Coordinates of C-alpha atoms and ligand atoms in Angstrom, one line a residue:
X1 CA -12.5 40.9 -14.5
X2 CA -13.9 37.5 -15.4
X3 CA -12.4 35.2 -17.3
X4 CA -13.6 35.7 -20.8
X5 CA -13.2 33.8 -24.3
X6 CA -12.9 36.5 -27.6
X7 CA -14.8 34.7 -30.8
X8 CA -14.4 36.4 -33.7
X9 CA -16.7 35.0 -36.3
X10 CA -15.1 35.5 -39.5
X11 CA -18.2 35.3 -41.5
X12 CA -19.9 38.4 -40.0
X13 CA -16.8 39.8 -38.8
X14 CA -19.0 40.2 -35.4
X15 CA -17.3 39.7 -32.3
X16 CA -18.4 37.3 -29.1
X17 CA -17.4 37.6 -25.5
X18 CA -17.9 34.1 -24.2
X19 CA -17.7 33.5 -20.4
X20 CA -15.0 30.8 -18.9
X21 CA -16.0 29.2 -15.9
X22 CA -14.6 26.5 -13.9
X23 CA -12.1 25.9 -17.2
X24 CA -15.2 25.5 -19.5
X25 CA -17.5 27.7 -21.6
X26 CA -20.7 26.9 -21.9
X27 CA -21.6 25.6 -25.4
X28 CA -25.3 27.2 -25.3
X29 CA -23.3 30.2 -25.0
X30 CA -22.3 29.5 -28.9
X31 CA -25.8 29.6 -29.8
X32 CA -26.1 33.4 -30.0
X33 CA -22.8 33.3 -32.8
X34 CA -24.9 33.1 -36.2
X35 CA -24.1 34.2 -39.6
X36 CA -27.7 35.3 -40.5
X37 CA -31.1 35.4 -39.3
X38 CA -32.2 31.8 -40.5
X39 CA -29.3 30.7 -38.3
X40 CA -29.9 28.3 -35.4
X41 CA -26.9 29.1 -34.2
X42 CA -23.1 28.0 -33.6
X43 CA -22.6 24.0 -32.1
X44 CA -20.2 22.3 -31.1
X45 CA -19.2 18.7 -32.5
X46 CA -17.9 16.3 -30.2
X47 CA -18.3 12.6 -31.3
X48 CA -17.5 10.4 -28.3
X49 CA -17.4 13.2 -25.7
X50 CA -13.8 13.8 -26.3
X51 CA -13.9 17.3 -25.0
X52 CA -17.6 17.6 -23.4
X53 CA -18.2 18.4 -19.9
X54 CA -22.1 16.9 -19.6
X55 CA -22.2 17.5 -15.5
X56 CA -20.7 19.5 -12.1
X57 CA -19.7 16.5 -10.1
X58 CA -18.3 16.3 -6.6
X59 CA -17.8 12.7 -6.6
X60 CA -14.7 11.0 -8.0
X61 CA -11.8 13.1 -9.8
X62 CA -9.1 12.1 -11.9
X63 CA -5.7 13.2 -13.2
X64 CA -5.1 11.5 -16.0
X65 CA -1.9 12.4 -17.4
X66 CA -0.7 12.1 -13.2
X67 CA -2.2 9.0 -12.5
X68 CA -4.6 10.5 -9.6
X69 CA -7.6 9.0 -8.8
X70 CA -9.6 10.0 -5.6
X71 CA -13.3 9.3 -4.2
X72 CA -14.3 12.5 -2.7
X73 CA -10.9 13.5 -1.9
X74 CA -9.4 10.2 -0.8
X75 CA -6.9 9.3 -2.9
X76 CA -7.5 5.7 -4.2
X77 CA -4.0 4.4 -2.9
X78 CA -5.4 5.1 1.0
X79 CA -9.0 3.8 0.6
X80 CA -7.5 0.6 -0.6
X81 CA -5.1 -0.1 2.4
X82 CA -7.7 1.0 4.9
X83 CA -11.2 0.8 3.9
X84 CA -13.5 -1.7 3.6
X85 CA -15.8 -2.0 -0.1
X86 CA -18.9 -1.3 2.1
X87 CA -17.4 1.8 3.7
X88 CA -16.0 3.3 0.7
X89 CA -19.5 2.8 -1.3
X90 CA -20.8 4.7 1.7
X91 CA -18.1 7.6 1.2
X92 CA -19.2 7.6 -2.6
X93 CA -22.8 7.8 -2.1
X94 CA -23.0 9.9 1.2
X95 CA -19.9 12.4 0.5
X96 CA -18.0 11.4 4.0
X97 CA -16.5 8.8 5.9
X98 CA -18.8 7.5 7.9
X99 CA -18.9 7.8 11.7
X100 CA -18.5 4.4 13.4
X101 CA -22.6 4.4 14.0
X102 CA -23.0 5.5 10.5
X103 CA -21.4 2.5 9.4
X104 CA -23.1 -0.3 11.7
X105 CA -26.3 1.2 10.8
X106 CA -25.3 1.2 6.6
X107 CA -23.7 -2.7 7.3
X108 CA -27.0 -3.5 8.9
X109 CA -29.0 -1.7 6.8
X110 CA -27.3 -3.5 3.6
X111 CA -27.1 -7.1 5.4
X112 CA -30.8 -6.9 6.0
X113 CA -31.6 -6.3 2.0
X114 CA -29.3 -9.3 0.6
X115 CA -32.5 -11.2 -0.2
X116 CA -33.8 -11.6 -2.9
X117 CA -37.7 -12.7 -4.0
X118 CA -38.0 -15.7 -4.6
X119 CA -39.5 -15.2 -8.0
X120 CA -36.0 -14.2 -9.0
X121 CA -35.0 -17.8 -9.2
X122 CA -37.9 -18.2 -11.4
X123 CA -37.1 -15.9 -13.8
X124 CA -33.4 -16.8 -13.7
X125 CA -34.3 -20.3 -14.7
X126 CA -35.9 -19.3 -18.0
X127 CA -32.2 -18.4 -18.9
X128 CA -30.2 -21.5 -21.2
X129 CA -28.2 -23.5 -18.7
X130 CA -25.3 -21.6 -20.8
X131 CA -26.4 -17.9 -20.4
X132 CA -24.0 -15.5 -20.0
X133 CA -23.9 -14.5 -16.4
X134 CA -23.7 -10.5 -17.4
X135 CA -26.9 -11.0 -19.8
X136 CA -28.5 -12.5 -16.5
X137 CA -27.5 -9.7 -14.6
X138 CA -28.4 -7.0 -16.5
X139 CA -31.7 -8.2 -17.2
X140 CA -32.1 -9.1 -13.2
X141 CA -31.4 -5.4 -12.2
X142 CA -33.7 -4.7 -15.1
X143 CA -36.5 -7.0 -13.7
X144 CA -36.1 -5.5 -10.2
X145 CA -38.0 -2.7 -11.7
X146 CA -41.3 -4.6 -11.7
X147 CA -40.6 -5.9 -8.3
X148 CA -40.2 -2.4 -6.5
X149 CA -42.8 0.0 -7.8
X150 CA -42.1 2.3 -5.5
X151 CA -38.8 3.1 -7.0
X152 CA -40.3 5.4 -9.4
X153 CA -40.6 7.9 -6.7
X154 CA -37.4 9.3 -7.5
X155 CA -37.7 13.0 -5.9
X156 CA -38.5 11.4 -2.5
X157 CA -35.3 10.8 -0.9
X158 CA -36.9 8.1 1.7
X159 CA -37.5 6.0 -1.3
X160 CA -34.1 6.7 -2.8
X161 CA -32.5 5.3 0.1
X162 CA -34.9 2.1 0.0
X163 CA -33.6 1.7 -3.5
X164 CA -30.0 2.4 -2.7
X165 CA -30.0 0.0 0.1
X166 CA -31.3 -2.6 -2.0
X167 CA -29.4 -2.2 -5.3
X168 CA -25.8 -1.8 -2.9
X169 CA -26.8 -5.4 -1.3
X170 CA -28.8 -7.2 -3.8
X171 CA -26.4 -7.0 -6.6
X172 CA -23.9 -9.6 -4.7
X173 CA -26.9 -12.1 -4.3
X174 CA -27.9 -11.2 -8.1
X175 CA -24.6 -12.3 -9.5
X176 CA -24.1 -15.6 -7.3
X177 CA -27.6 -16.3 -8.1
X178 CA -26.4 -16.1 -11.9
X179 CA -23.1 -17.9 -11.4
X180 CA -24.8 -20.7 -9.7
X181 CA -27.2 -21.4 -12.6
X182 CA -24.0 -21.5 -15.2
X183 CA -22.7 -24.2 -13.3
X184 CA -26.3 -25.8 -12.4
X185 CA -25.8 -25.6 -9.0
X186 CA -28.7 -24.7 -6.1
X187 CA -28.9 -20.9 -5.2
X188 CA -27.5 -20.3 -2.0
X189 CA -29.3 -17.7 0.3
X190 CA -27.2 -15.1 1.7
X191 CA -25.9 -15.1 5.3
X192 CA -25.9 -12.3 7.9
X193 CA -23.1 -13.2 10.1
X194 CA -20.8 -12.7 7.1
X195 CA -19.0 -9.3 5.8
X196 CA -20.4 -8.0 2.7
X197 CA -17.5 -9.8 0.6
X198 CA -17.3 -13.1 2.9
X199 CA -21.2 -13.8 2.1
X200 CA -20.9 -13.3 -1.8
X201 CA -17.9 -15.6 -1.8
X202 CA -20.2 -17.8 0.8
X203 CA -23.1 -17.7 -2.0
X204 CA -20.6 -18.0 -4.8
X205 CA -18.4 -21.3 -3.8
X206 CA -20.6 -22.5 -0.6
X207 CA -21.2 -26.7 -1.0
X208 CA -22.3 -29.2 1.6
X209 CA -20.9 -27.4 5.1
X210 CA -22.8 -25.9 7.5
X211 CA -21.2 -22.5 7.2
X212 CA -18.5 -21.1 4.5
X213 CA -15.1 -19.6 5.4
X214 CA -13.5 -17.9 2.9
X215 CA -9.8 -17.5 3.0
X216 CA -9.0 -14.0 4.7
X217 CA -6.7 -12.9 1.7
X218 CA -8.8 -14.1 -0.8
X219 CA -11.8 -12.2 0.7
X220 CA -9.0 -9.0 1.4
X221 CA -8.4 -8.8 -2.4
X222 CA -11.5 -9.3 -3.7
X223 CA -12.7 -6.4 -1.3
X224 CA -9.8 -4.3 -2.7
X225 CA -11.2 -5.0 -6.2
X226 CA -14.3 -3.7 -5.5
X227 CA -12.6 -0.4 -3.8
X228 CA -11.0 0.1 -7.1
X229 CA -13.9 -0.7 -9.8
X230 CA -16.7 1.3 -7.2
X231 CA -16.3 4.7 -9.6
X232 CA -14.3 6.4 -12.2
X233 CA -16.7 9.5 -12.9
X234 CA -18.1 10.0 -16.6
X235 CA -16.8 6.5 -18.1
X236 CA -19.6 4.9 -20.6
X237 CA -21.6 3.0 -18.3
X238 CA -22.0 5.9 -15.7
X239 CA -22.5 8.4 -18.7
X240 CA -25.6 5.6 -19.8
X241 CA -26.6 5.3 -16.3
X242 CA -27.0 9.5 -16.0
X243 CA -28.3 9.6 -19.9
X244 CA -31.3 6.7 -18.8
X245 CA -32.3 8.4 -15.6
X246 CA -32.4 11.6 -16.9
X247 CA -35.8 10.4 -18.4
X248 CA -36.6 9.8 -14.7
X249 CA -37.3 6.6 -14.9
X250 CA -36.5 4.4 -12.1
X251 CA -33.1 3.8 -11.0
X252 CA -33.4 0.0 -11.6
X253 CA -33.8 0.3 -15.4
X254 CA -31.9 3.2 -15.5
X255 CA -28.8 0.6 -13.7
X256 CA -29.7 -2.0 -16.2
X257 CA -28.8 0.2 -19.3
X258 CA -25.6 0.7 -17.2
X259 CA -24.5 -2.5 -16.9
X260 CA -25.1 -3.4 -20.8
X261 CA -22.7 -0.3 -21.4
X262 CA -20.2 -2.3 -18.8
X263 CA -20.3 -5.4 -20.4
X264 CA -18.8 -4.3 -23.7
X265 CA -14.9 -5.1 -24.3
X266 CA -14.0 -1.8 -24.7
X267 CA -15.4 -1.4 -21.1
X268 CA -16.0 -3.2 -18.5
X269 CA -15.4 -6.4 -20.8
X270 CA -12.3 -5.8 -21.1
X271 CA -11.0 -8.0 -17.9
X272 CA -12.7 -11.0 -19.6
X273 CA -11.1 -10.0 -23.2
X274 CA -7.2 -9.8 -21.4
X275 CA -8.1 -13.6 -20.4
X276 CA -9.1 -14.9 -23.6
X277 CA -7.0 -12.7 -25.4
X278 CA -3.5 -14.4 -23.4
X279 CA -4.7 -17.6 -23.6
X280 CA -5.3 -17.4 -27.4
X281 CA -1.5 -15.7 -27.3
X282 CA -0.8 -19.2 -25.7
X283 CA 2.8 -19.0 -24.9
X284 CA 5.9 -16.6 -24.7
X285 CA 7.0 -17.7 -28.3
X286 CA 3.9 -16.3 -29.4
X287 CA 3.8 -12.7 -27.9
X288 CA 6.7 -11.1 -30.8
X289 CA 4.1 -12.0 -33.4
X290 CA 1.1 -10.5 -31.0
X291 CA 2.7 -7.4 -30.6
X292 CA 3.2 -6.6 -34.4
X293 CA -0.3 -7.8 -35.3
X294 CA -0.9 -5.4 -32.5
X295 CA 0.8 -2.3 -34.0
X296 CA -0.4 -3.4 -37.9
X297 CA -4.1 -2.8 -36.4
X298 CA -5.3 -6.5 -36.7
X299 CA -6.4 -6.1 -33.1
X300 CA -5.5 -4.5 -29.9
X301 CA -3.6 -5.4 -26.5
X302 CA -6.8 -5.4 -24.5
X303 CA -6.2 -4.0 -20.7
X304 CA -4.0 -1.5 -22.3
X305 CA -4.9 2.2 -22.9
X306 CA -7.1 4.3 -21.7
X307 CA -9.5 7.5 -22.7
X308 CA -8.2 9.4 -19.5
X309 CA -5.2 7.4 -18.1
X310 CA -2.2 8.9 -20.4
X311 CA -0.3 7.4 -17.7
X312 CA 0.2 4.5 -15.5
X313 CA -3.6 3.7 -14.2
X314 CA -3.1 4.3 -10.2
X315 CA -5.5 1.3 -10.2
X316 CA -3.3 -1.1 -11.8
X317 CA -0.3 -0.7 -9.5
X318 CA -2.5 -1.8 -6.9
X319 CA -4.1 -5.0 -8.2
X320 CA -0.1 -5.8 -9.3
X321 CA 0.4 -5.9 -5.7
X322 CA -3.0 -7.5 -4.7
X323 CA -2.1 -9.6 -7.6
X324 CA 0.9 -11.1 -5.6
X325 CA -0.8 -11.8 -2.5
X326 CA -3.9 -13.7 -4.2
X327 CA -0.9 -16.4 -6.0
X328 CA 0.9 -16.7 -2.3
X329 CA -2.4 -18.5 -1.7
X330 CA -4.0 -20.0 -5.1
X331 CA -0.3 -20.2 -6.8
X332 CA 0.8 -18.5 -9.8
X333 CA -1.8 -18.1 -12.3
X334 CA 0.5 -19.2 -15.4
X335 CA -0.8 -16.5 -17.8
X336 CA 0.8 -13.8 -15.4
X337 CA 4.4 -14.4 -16.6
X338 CA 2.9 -13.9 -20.1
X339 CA 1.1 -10.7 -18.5
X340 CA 4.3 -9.6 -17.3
X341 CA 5.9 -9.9 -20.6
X342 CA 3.8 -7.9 -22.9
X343 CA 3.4 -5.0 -20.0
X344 CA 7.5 -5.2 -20.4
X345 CA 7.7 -5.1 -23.9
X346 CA 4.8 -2.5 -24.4
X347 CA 6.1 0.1 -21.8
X348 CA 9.5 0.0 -24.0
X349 CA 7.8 -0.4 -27.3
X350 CA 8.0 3.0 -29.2
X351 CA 4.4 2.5 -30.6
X352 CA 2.6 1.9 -26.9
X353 CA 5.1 4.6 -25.9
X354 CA 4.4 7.5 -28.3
X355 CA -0.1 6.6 -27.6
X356 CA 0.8 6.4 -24.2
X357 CA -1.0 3.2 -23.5
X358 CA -0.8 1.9 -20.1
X359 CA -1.6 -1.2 -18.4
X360 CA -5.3 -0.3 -17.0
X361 CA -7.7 -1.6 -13.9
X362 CA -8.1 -4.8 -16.0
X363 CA -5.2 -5.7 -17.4
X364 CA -4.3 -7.8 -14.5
X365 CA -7.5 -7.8 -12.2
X366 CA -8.4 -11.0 -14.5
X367 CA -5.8 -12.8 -13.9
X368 CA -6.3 -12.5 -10.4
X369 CA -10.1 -13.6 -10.7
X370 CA -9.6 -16.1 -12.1
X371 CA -6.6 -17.8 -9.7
X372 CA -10.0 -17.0 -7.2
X373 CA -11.9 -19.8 -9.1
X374 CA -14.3 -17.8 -11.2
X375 CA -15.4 -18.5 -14.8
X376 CA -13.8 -15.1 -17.0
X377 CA -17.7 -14.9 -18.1
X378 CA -17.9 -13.8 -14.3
X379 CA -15.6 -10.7 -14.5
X380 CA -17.9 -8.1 -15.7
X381 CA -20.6 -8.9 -13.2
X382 CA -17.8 -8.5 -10.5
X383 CA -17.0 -5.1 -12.3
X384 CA -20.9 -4.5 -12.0
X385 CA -20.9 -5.3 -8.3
X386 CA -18.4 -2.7 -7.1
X387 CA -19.6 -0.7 -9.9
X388 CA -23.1 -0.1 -8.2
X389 CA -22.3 2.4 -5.8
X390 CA -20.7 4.5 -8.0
X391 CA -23.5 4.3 -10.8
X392 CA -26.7 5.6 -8.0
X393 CA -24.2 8.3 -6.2
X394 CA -24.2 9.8 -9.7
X395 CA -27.5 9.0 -10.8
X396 CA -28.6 10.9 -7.3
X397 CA -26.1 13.7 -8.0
X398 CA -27.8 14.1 -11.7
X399 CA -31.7 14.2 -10.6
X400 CA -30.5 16.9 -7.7
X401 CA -28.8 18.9 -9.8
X402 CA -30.9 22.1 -10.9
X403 CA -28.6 21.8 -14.0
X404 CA -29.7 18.9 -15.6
X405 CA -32.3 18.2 -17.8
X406 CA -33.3 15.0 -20.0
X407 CA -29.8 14.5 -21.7
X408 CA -30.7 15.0 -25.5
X409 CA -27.2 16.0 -27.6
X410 CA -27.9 17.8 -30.8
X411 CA -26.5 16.3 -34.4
X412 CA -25.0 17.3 -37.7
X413 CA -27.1 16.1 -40.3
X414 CA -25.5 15.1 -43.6
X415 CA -28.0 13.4 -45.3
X416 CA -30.5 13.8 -48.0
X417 CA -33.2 16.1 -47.7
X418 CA -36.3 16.3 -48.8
X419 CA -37.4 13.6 -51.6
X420 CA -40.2 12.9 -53.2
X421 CA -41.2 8.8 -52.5
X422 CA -40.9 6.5 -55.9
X423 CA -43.5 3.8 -55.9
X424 CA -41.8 0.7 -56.0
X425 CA -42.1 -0.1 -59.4
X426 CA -40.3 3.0 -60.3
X427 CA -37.5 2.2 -58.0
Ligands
ACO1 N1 -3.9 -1.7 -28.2 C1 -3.3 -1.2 -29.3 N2 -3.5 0.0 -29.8 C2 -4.3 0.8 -29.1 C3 -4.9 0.4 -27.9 C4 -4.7 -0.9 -27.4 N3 -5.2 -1.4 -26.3 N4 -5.7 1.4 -27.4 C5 -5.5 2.4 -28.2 N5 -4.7 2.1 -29.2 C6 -4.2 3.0 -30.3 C7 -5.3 3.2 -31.3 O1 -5.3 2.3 -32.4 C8 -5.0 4.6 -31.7 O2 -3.9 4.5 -32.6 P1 -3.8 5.5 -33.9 O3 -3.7 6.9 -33.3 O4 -2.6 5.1 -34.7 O5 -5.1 5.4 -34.6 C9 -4.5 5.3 -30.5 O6 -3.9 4.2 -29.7 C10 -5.6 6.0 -29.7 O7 -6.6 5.1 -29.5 P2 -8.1 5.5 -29.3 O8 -9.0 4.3 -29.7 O9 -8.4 6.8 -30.0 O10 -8.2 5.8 -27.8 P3 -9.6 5.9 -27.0 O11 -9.3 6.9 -25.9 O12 -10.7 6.2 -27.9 O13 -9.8 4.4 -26.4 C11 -9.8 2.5 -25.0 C12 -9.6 4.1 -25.1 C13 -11.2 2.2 -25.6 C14 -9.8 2.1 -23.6 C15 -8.7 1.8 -25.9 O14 -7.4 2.2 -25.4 C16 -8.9 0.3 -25.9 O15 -9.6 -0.2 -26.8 N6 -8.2 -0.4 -25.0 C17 -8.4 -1.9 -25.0 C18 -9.6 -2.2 -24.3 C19 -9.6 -2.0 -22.8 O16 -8.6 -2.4 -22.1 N7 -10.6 -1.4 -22.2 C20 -10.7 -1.1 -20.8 C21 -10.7 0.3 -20.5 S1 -10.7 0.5 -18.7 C22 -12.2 0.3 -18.3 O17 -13.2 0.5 -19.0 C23 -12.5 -0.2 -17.0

C-alpha cells in the first residue's frame, strides 16, 4: 500500500487521497481540491522556499540538524583531507572520483582553458579603478556570453563540456584579472606548470620574478576553501543559477545571475560582512554592547545562523582548523581572538541558543583570507570560484531532468482589482 496523505477539505466536506513519495507530495497534486467549479484549485504558499522541494538531485545532501554535508556521498570532512579542489569539482560535476587518467586528462583539459581573450582586459578597464571586484566578475561571466556563441547549444553535451571546461578554469583568471585592476596592477597571464590553486595565487600576488611560488600551506588552505564553498545544493545562488537556465539560455548568463545572488550579505557576502562587521566591533570591550544590539534586532552577528545548519556547520570546524595552520605562517590575524569571543559567548547565550545559530562556512573563512593578503572586497569572488562547479553540475542536472520545466512559481494576489483609470486631473 503506498504511502498516502488523507485531505479532507472542510468546505466541500470531499475527501483527497494525495500520494507521498520520496517524503514529499506533489503540490500539483492539490490542484484537483476545489471548492467549486470557478475554482483553480488548492496552492500552496511558501514565501522563501521554506518547505518547497523545486528538484530530484543526486548531487550534494545535507543534514542539517546533524551537521552532514556530503558531495555525492563523500562526506565533506574526507574530501577536505584528501582531495584536491580540481578533483572534487570533477566528483561534483561527473558523479565519481575520477580514475587517475580521468584526472590528468580534466587537469589538462582545465590548464589548457585558463586563458582568457584578450578583449577581457578591455572590457575590464572600462570599470572605475575602484570597482568592486564581485561587480567585475559577475558582469565578466556575463560577458563570456558574447564571446562563446556556441554555448547556447545547451542539449549538445560536446558543447556542455566546452563550456564546463571553460567556466571551471577561467573563473580563477577572471577574478585575478579583477583584483589586479583594484590595485592597478598589470594582468598576469596564467601559468601551466602550476596546480590549479598555485597559478591563481601566481596571477593574484605574482611581481617582478620569473616564476611565483606560493607557500605550500597557504596554497593547501586556500584549496581546502574551495572544497568546502564548491556546493551546498538549493542555496540562493544555485536556486537563481537553475531558475535563469531553466529559460535555456546559456549557461554563462545563466552563472552571471548566480553570482549577483552570491554576492549579497545574506549569502555569499557574508565572509566580507564578518570582516567589516569585527572591525567596526573594534575591540573585546566592545563585543557586550554588540551582542545586546544583536539580540534588540539593530543588526545581526553576520557568519552566524543558517536556513539549513540548526547545528554546528560541518564546514566551519574545518576552516577553524585550516584557520590555525594559515596564522602558523602569516601570524595571528588579530580579529580572531575577537572571533573567538563572540562564537564563545553566542554558543552559551540563551538567545543564539534557543534559534540555534551557529557559526557557519564564513564566519571564520574571512579571517583567514584575509591573513592570505586579500582585500575583504575579494571574498565573494573566492566564494564564486569554488562555487562554479557546483553551480553547472546543477544547472546540467536541471536541463536533463525530464522534470523540469521553465521555473515559474504561482502567487497570491492581494491587490486591487479591476478599476476604472481617473484622468489626471481627477486624481
Ligand atoms: N544574528 C542574530 N540573529 C539572527 C541571525 C544572526 N546572524 N540569524 C538569524 N537570527 C534570528 C532572526 O532574527 C530570527 O529571530 P526571531 O525568530 O526572533 O525573529 C531567527 O534567528 C530566525 O532567523 P531567520 O532570518 O528566520 O532565519 P533564516 O533561515 O531565514 O536566515 C540566514 C538564515 C539568512 C543565514 C540568517 O541566519 C542570517 O542573516 N545570518 C547572517 C548572515 C550570514 O552569515 N549569511 C551566510 C549564510 S551561509 C552562506 O550563505 C554561505
Amino acid at each position: 500500500m503506498p504511502d498516502t496523505l488523507t485531505v479532507t477539505d472542510n468546505r466541500t466536506g470531499k475527501q483527497y487521497e494525495v500520494p507521498i513519495i520520496d517524503g514529499a507530495i506533489r503540490a500539483t497534486d492539490l490542484r484537483q481540491i476545489k471548492a467549486g467549479a470557478d475554482d483553480s484549485g488548492l496552492t500552496t504558499y511558501d514565501p522563501a522556499f521554506m518547505n518547497t522541494a523545486a528538484c530530484r538531485s543526486r548531487i550534494t545532501f545535507i543534514d542539517g540538524d546533524k551537521g552532514i554535508l556530503e558531495y555525492r556521498g563523500y562526506p565533506i570532512e574526507q574530501l577536505a583531507e584528501h582531495s584536491t579542489y580540481l578533483e572534487t569539482a570533477y566528483l561534483i560535476l561527473f558523479g565519481e572520483l575520477p580514475t587517475d587518467a580521468q584526472l590528468k586528462d580534466w587537469t589538462k583539459q582545465i590548464t589548457l582553458h585558463t586563458m582568457l581573450h584578450e578583449n577581457i582586459k578591455k572590457l575590464m578597464e572600462g570599470f572605475q579603478y575602484d570597482a568592486h571586484p564581485m561587480g567585475v566578475f559577475l558582469s565578466t561571466v556575463g560577458a563570456f556570453s558574447t564571446f562563446y556563441p556556441d554555448a547556447k547549444k545547451i542539449f549538445d553535451e560536446q558543447s556542455r563540456k566546452k563550456q564546463v571546461y571553460r567556466l571551471v578554469a577561467k573563473v580563477p583568471s577572471i577574478a585575478a584579472y579583477a583584483y589586479r585592476h583594484s590595485i592597478g596592477r598589470p594582468y598576469v597571464y596564467p601559468d601551466n606548470d602550476l596546480s590549479f590553486t598555485g597559478n591563481f595565487l601566481n596571477m593574484l600576488f605574482k611581481m617582478t620574478e620569473l616564476k611565483y611560488q606560493s607557500n605550500p600551506v597557504l596554497e593547501r588552505a586556500l584549496d581546502i576553501l574551495f572544497i568546502l564553498h564548491a556546493d551546498h545544493e538549493q542555496n540562493c545562488s544555485t536556486s537563481a543559477m537553475r531558475g535563469i537556465g531553466s529559460s535555456h539560455v546559456d549557461p554563462y548568463s545563466a552563472m552571471a545571475g548566480a553570482a549577483a545572488a552570491l554576492y549579497g550579505p545574506l549569502h555569499g557576502g557574508a565572509n566580507e560582512a564578518v570582516l567589516r562587521m569585527l572591525h567596526e566591533i573594534g575591540s573585546m570591550d566592545n563585543i557586550p554592547g554588540f551582542i545586546k544590539r544583536v539580540k534588540a534586532g539593530e543588526g545581526r552577528l553576520m557568519g552566524f545562523g543558517h536556513r539549513v545548519y540548526k547545528s554546528y556547520d560541518p564546514r566551519a570546524k574545518i576552516i577553524k582548523r585550516t584557520a590555525d595552520q594559515v596564522f602558523e605562517v602569516t601570524g595571528r590575524n588579530p580579529l580572531l581572538d575577537m572571533a573567538l569571543e563572540l562564537e564563545r559567548i553566542a554558543l552559551e547565550d540563551d538567545y543564539f541558543v534557543t534559534r540555534k545559530l551557529y557559526p557557519n562556512v564564513d564566519f571564520y573563512s574571512g579571517l583567514i583570507y584575509q591573513a592570505m593578503g586579500f582585500p575583504v572586497t575579494m571574498f565573494p569572488v573566492l566564494f564564486a570560484i569554488a562555487r562554479t562547479s557546483g553551480w553547472i553540475a546543477q544547472w546540467e542536472e536541471m536541463l536533463l531532468d525530464p522534470e523540469q520545466k521553465i521555473a515559474r512559481p504561482r502567487q497570491l494576489f492581494v491587490g486591487a482589482r479591476k478599476r476604472d483609470y481617473v484622468p489626471l486631473d481627477k486624481r
